[in-house]
Structures are given as structure tokens and as C-alpha cells.
Short mmCIF file of C-alpha atoms in Angstrom, two decimals:
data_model
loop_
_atom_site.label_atom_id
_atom_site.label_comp_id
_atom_site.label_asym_id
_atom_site.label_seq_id
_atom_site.Cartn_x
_atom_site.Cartn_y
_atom_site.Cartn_z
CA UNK A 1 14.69 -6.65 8.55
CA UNK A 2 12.69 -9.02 5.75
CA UNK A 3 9.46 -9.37 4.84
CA UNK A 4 6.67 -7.84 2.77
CA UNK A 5 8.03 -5.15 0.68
CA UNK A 6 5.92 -4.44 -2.48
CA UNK A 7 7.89 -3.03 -5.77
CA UNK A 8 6.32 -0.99 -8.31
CA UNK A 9 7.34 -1.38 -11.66
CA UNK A 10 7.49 2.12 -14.33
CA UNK A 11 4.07 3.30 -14.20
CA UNK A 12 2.93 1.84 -11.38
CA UNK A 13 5.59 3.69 -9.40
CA UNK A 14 2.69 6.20 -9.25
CA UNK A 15 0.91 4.22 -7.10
CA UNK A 16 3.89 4.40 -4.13
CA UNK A 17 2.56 7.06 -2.37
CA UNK A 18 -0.40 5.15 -1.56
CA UNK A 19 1.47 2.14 -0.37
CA UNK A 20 3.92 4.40 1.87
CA UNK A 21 0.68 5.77 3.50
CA UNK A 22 -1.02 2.47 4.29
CA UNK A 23 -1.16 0.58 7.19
CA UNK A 24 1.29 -2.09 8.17
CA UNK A 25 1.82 -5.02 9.84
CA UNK A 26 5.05 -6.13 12.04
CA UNK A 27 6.03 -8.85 13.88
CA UNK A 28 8.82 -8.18 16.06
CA UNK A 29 11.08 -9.24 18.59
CA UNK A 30 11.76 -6.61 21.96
CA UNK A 31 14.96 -7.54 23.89
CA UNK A 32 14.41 -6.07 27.30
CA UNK A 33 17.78 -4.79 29.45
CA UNK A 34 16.47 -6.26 32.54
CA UNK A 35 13.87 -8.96 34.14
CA UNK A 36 10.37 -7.79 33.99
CA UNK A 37 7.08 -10.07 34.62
CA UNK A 38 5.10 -10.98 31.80
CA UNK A 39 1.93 -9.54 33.28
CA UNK A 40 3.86 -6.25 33.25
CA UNK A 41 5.14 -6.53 29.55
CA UNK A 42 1.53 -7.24 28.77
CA UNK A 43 -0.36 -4.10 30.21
CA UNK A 44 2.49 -1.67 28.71
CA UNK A 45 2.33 -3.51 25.40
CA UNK A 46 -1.43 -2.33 25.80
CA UNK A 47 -0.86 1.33 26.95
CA UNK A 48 0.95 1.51 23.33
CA UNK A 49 -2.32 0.93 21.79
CA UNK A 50 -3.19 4.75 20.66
CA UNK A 51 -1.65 7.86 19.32
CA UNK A 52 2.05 7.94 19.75
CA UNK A 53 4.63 10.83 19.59
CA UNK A 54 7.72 9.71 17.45
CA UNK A 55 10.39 11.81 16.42
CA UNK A 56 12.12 10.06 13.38
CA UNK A 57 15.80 8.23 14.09
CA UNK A 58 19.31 10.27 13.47
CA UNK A 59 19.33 8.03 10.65
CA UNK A 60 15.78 8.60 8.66
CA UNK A 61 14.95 10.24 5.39
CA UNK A 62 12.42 12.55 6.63
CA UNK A 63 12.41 15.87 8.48
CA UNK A 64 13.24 15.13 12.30
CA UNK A 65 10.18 16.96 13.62
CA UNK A 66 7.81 15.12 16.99
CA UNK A 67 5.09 13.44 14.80
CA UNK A 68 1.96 11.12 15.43
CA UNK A 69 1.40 7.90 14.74
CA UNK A 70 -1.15 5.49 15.30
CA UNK A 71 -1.08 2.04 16.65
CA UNK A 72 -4.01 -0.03 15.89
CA UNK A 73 -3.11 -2.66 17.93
CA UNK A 74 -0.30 -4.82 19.41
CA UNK A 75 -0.94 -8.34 19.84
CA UNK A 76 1.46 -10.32 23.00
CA UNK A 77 2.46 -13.55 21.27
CA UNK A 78 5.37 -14.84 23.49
CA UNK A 79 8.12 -14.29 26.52
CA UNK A 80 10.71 -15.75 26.93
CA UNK A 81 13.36 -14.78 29.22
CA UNK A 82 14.08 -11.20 28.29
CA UNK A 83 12.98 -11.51 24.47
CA UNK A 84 9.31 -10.58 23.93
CA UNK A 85 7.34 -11.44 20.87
CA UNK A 86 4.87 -9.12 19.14
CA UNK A 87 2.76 -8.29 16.58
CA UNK A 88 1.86 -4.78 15.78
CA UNK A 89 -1.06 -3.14 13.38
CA UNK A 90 0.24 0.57 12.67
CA UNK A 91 0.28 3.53 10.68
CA UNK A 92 2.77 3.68 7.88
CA UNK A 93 5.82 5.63 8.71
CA UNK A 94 5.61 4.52 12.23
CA UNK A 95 9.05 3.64 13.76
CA UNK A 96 9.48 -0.30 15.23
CA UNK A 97 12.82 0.42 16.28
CA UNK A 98 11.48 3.86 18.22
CA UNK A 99 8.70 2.18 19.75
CA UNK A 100 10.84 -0.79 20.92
CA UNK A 101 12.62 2.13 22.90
CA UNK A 102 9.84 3.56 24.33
CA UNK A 103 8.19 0.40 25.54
CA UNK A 104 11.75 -0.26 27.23
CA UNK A 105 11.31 3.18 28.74
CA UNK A 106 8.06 2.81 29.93
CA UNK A 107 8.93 -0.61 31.67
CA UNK A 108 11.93 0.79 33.38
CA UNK A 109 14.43 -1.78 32.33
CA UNK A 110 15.20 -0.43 28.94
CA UNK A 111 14.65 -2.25 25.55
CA UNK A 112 15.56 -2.69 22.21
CA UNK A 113 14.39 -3.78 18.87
CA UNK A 114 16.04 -7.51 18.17
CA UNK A 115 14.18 -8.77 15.17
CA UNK A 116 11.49 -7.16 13.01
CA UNK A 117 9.65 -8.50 9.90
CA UNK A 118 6.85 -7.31 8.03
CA UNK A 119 4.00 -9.07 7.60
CA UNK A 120 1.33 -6.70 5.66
CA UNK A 121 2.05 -3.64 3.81
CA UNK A 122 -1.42 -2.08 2.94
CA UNK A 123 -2.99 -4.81 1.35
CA UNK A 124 -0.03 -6.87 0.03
CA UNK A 125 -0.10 -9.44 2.82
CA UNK A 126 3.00 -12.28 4.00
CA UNK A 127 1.92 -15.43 2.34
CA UNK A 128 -0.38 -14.12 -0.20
CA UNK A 129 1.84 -14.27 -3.43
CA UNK A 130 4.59 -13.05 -1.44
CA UNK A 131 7.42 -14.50 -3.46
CA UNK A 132 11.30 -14.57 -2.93
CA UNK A 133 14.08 -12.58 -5.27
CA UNK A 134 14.99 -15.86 -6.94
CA UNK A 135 11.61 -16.70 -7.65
CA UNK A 136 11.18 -13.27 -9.80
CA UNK A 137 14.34 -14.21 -11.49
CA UNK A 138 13.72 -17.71 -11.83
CA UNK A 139 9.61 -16.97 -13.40
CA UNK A 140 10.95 -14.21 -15.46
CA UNK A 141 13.55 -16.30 -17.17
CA UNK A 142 10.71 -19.19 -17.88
CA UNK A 143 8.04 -16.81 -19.07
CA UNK A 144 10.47 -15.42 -21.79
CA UNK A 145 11.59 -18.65 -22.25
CA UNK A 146 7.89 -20.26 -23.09
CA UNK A 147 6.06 -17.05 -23.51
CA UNK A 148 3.55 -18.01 -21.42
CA UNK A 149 1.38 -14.97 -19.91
CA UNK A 150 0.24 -17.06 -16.71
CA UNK A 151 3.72 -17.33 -15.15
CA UNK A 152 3.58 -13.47 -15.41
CA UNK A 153 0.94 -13.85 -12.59
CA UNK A 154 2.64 -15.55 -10.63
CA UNK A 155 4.56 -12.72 -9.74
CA UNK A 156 3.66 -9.78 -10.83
CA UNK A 157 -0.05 -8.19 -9.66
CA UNK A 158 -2.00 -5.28 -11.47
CA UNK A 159 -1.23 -1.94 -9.40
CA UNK A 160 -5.32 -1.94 -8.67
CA UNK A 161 -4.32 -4.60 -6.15
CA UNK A 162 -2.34 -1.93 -4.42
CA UNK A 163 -5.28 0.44 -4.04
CA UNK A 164 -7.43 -2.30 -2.42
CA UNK A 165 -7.72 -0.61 0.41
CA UNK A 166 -8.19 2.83 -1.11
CA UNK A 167 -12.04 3.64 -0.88
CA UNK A 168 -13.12 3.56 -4.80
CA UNK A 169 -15.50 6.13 -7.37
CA UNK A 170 -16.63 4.06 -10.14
CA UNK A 171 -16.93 6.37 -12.87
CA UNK A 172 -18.45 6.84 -16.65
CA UNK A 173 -16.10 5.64 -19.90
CA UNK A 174 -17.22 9.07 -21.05
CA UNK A 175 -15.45 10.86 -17.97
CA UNK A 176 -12.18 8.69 -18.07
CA UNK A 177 -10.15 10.53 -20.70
CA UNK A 178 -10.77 14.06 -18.77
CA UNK A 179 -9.53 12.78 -15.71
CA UNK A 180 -6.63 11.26 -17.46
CA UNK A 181 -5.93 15.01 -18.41
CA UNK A 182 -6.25 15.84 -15.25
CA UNK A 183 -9.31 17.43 -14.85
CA UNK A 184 -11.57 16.88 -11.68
CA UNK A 185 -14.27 14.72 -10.96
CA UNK A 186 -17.63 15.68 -11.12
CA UNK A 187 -20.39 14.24 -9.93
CA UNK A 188 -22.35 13.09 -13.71
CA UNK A 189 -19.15 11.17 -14.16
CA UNK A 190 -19.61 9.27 -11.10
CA UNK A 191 -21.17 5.74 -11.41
CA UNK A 192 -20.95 4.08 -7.93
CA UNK A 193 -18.67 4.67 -5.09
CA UNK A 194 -18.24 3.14 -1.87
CA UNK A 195 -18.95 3.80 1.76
CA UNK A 196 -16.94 5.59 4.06
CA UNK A 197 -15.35 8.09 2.34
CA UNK A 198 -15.10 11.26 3.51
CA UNK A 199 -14.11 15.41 2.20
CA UNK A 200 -10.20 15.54 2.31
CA UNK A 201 -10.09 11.83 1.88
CA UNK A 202 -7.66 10.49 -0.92
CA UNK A 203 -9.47 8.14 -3.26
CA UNK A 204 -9.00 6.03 -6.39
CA UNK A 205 -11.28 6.95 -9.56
CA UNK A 206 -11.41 3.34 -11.41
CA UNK A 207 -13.73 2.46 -14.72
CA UNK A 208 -16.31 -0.24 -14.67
CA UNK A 209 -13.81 -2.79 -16.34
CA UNK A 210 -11.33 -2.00 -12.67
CA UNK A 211 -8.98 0.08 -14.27
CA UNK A 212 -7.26 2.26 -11.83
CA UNK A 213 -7.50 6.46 -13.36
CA UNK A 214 -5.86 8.46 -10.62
CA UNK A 215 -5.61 9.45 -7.13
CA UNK A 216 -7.93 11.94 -5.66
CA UNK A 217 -8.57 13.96 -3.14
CA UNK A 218 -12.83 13.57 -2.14
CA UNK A 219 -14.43 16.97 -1.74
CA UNK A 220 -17.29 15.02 0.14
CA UNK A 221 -18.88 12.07 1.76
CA UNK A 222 -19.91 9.40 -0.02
CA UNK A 223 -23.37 10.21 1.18
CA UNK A 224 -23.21 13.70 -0.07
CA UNK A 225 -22.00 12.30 -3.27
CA UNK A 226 -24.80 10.12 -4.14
CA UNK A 227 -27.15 13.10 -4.01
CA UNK A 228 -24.98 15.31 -6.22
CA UNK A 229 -25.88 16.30 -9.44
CA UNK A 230 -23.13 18.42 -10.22
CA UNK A 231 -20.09 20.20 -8.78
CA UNK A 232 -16.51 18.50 -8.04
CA UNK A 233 -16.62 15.50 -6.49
CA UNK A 234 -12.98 14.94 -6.31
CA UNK A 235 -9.82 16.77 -7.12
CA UNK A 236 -6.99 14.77 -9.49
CA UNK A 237 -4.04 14.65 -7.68
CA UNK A 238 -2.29 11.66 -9.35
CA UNK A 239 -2.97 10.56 -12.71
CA UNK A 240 -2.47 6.81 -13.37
CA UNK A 241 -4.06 5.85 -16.50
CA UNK A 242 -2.05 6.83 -19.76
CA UNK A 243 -4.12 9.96 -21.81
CA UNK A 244 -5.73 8.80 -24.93
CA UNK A 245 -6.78 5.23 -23.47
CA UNK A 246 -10.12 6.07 -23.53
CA UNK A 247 -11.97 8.41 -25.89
CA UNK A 248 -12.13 12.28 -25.59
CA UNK A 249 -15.49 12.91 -24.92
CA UNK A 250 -15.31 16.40 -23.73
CA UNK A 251 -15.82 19.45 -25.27
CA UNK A 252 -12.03 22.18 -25.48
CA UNK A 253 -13.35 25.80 -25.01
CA UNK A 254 -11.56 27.99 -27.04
CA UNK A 255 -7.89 26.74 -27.44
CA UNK B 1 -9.21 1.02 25.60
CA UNK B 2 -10.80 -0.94 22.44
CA UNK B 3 -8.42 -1.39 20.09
CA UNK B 4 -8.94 0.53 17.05
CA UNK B 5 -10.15 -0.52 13.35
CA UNK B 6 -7.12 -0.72 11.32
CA UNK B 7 -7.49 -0.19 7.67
CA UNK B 8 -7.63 -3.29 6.34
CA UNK B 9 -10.80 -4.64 8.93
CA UNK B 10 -12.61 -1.22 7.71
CA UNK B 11 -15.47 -3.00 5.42
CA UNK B 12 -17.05 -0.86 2.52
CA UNK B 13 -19.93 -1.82 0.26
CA UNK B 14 -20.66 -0.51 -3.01
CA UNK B 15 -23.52 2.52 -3.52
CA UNK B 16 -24.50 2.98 -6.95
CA UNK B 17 -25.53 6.23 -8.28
CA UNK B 18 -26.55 5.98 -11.65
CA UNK B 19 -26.09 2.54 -14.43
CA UNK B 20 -24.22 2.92 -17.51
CA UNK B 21 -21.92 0.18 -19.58
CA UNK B 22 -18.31 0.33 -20.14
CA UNK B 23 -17.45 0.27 -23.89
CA UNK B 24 -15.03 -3.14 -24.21
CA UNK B 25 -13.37 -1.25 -27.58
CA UNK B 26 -11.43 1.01 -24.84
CA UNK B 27 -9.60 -0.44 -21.66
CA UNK B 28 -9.07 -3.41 -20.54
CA UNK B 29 -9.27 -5.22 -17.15
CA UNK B 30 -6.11 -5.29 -15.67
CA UNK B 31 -5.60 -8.77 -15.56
CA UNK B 32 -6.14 -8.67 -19.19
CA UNK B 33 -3.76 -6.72 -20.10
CA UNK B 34 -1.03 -7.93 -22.56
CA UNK B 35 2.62 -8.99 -21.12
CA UNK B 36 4.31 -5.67 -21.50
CA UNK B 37 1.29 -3.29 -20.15
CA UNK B 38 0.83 -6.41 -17.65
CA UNK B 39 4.56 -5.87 -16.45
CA UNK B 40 4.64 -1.71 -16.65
CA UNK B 41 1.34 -1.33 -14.48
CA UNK B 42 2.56 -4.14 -12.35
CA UNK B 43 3.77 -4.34 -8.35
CA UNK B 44 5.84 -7.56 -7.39
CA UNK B 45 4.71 -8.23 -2.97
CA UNK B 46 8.06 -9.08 -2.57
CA UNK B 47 9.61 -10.95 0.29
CA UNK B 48 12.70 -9.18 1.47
CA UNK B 49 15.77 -11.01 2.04
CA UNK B 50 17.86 -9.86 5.38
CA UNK B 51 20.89 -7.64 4.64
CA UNK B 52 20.60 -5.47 1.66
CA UNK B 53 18.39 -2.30 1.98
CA UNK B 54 15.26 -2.14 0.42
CA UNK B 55 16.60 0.31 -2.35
CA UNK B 56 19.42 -2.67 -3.16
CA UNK B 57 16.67 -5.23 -3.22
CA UNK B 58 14.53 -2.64 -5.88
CA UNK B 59 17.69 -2.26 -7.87
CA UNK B 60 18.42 -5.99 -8.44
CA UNK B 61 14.10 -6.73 -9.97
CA UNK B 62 14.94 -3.66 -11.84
CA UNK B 63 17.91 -5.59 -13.40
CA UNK B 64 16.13 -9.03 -13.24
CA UNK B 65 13.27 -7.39 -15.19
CA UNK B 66 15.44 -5.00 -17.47
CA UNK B 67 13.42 -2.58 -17.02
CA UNK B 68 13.68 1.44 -16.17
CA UNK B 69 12.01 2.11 -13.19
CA UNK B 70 11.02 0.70 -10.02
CA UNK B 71 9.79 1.90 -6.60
CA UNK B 72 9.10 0.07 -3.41
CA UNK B 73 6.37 0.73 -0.75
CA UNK B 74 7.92 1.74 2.54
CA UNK B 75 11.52 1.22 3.37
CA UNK B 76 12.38 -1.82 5.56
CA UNK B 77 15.91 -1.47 7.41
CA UNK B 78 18.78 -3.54 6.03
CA UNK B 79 20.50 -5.08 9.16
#
């Protein structure tokens, strides 16, 4: 199996939990067991489109319990003879391999998962500064070599990229150091936010310069947020930003 | 059945609540930040090779990079 597979380096391992719960992106190749018309492979490609049981493989890290998982869509690309080709939109943690086996099911033949590569992995995305094992070793070697911070870039993105899909709370400079202790968000710290979030949501907190603060869980809408004028906006629930980056502007009760 | 929005064709836009400035003494945008902060709050969208498993393929930037710790984002099977 290849394709997109985004690494976090030390602090930005933080992040991970986001990625794992993100959306991805696969294209894949279905070997079916017996001769089925394309028509056919088409409409049960399509009744795959929804919520789908899985129970996780023999071989899986996670509990073996039936689970759901969306699929946002799968996209027919090619036949032919008994290989189909695919693309499929779906939740993380969804199973290619499982769903392969259950399309094979469904079509009677029996199927199996030939090929699979990734293509998008939240928002880290095949093409865009997706680079190759030898091409980290290769820049890495050059930038210590000439000391040059743009070949850094190259290669290595700011963990905010990884919470571009994350809906975002803007927040106050004056709020940032709290959070970083890991107190909650309330609503004076909050600058701007965007649309679409909703209570239970996770979030990312981020200052005005796009620094990424911590993870959150939203204890309302972004609606209900803008007319706030005080209460908890969001719980902490990951802290990403080191303590002490930004002033202490809060007040310690008694210590 | 229309196919559903997946999360990366959801489009958000930006409300603002109240103004205020961001001090530039603290912080700094990330892709500001100086080589080793740049590197330790950094993610690599790797391209996979076939054959070793994703933890392998974490283990060898680790050692590229000499650095301590690395995660990855979702486990791809080795075959």
C-alpha cells in the first residue's frame, strides 16, 4: 500500500489524533472472483455510498467491535476484465480491504482488495508537496550542508497545515498563555471563529499570527458563540503551543 | 442517494466577534519560525514507498532527521 502518509515530527506528534480522524482519500483496485457486467459493478459501487458496518480485520490494532463508517463517495474510474478501478472519499479508520469484501459479497462473485493507494489524508493531498523518502534525506543533507532555511520547506510543513480542515477560534494574545496551561476557552478570549462548528465538535484555538494553541472540544455553535459574552466556549483537550510563549496575563487565585 | 459532503468540500468563512492586534514581541507565524522550532512543529506529507509498514517508514525520517520522535497519520498496510 503507498501513498500519502503524513509524519509528525516531536511536538507536532500532538497533532496525530487529528490526522487519524480525518477524512481520506483511496484509490484502489477490486479483483472480482467471477465475471460481472460493468453496469452491475457500477450500481453496487453506489449502494456503498452511506453508513457502513465494519468490524476491524483479525489483524488490526483496535478493539474488534461492529463499528460505522462513512463513505462519502466512491467514484467508478475503470473495468477491465475482472479488475475494477476506484476511488473512494471516506471516514478515517474505514477499512479498504473490508469494503473490497463486502462489495464482492454484495455482487455475488466474491472480491478482493488488489491494489490500494492513498491519495488524501485530511488535508495533506497526493501531489501537493508529497515528497519521496529519498527526497527528505537528500533536502535534509543539503539544508545542513548550505544552511539554507527554504529547502526546509520543501519538505517539511508547519503542523497548522494539518488542522486545515479543523474548524478554527481565533483568539486574544492575552488568552493564549491560559490555554497553553490548559485552561478553557471563554468567550472574551475569542476573536473570530468560523462557520459550522457545532457543541461536541473538536476545534483548533489558533492566535491572530496562525499559531496553532490546542485542540478543543466546542461547547457551542459558532452562532451561539458570537453572541456570548462569557461562559466556556471550548474545553482544552490537547495543548499544542509550548507554556510561556506568550505572556501570562491572568490573574492565580490563591496558590 | 446524493452523495455526501466530505470534509474537505465543507467551505467555512470567517465571523469575527470582536478586533484586537496580536503583539509581534510574542509568537511567531509558523512559517517564520527558525530551523529547529520549524523542524519540531513540523509534519513531512510523505509518499509511502510499497513494502515496509508505515511504522518502518516513520522510523527511517526519524533517523534521517536525528531526531526523537515521530508519528504518522493513519496506518497504511505494508504489502
Amino acid at each position: 500500500m503507498t501513498g500519502v502518509l503524513p509524519v509528525t515530527l516531536e511536538e507536532a506528534r500532538k497533532i496525530v489524533q487529528a490526522l487519524l480522524l480525518s477524512g481520506k482519500e483511496y484509490v484502489c483496485v477490486m479483483k472480482l472472483h467471477g465475471d460481472v457486467s460493468e453496469n452491475r459493478v457500477k450500481a453496487v459501487l453506489k449502494e456503498f455510498e452511506d453508513v457502513i458496518y465494519q468490524r476491524p480485520p483479525l489483524r488490526a490494532s483496535v478493539k474488534r467491535q461492529l463499528r460505522t463508517r462513512r463513505i462519502y463517495y466512491i467514484d467508478f474510474l475503470e473495468m477491465e476484465g475482472r479488475n475494477v478501478l476506484f476511488k473512494v472519499g471516506c471516514e478515517g479508520g474505514t477499512y479498504i480491504r473490508k469494503l473490497c469484501y463486502d462489495i464482492g459479497e454484495v455482487l455475488g462473485c466474491g472480491a478482493h482488495m488488489q491494489e490500494l493507494r492513498r491519495t488524501r489524508a485530511g488535508p495533506f493531498i497526493e501531489g501537493e508537496g508529497n515528497v519521496k523518502l529519498h527526497d527528505v534525506a537528500y533536502w535534509f543533507m543539503q539544508w545542513q550542508e548550505e544552511g539554507d532555511d527554504a529547502i526546509l520547506k520543501k519538505f517539511i510543513q508547519p503542523m497548522e497545515k494539518a488542522l486545515a480542515l479543523v474548524p478554527k477560534i481565533y483568539i486574544r494574545d492575552s488568552a493564549v498563555d491560559a490555554v497553553c496551561h490548559g485552561a478553557n476557552l471563554t468567550a472574551p478570549g475569542v476573536l473570530s471563529l468560523e462557520t459550522g462548528i457545532g457543541a461536541g465538535a473538536m476545534v483548533a484555538i489558533f492566535t491572530l499570527k496562525g499559531e496553532a494553541v490546542a485542540l478543543a472540544e466546542a461547547q457551542a455553535s459558532t452562532e451561539e458563540i458570537l453572541s456570548m459574552e462569557h461562559g466556556v466556549v471550548a474545553k482544552v483537550k490537547r495543548v499544542l503551543m509550548p507554556r510561556g510563549t506568550y505572556p501570562k496575563c491572568w490573574k492565580s487565585g490563591e496558590i | 442517494m446524493p452523495r455526501s459532503v466530505a470534509p474537505w468540500e465543507i467551505e467555512r468563512k470567517l465571523l469575527v466577534k470582536a478586533e484586537d492586534e496580536t503583539n509581534p514581541k510574542y509568537g511567531c507565524k509558523p512559517e517564520e519560525r527558525p530551523a529547529k522550532a520549524y523542524i519540531r512543529f513540523g509534519v513531512i506529507n510523505l509518499d509511502k514507498p510499497a513494502g515496509p509498514t508505515s511504522h518502518e517508514v516513520a522510523a527511517w525520517v526519524k533517523r534521517i532527521l536525528g531526531i526523537e520522535n515521530v508519528g504518522h497519520g493513519g496506518t497504511l498496510e505494508a504489502l
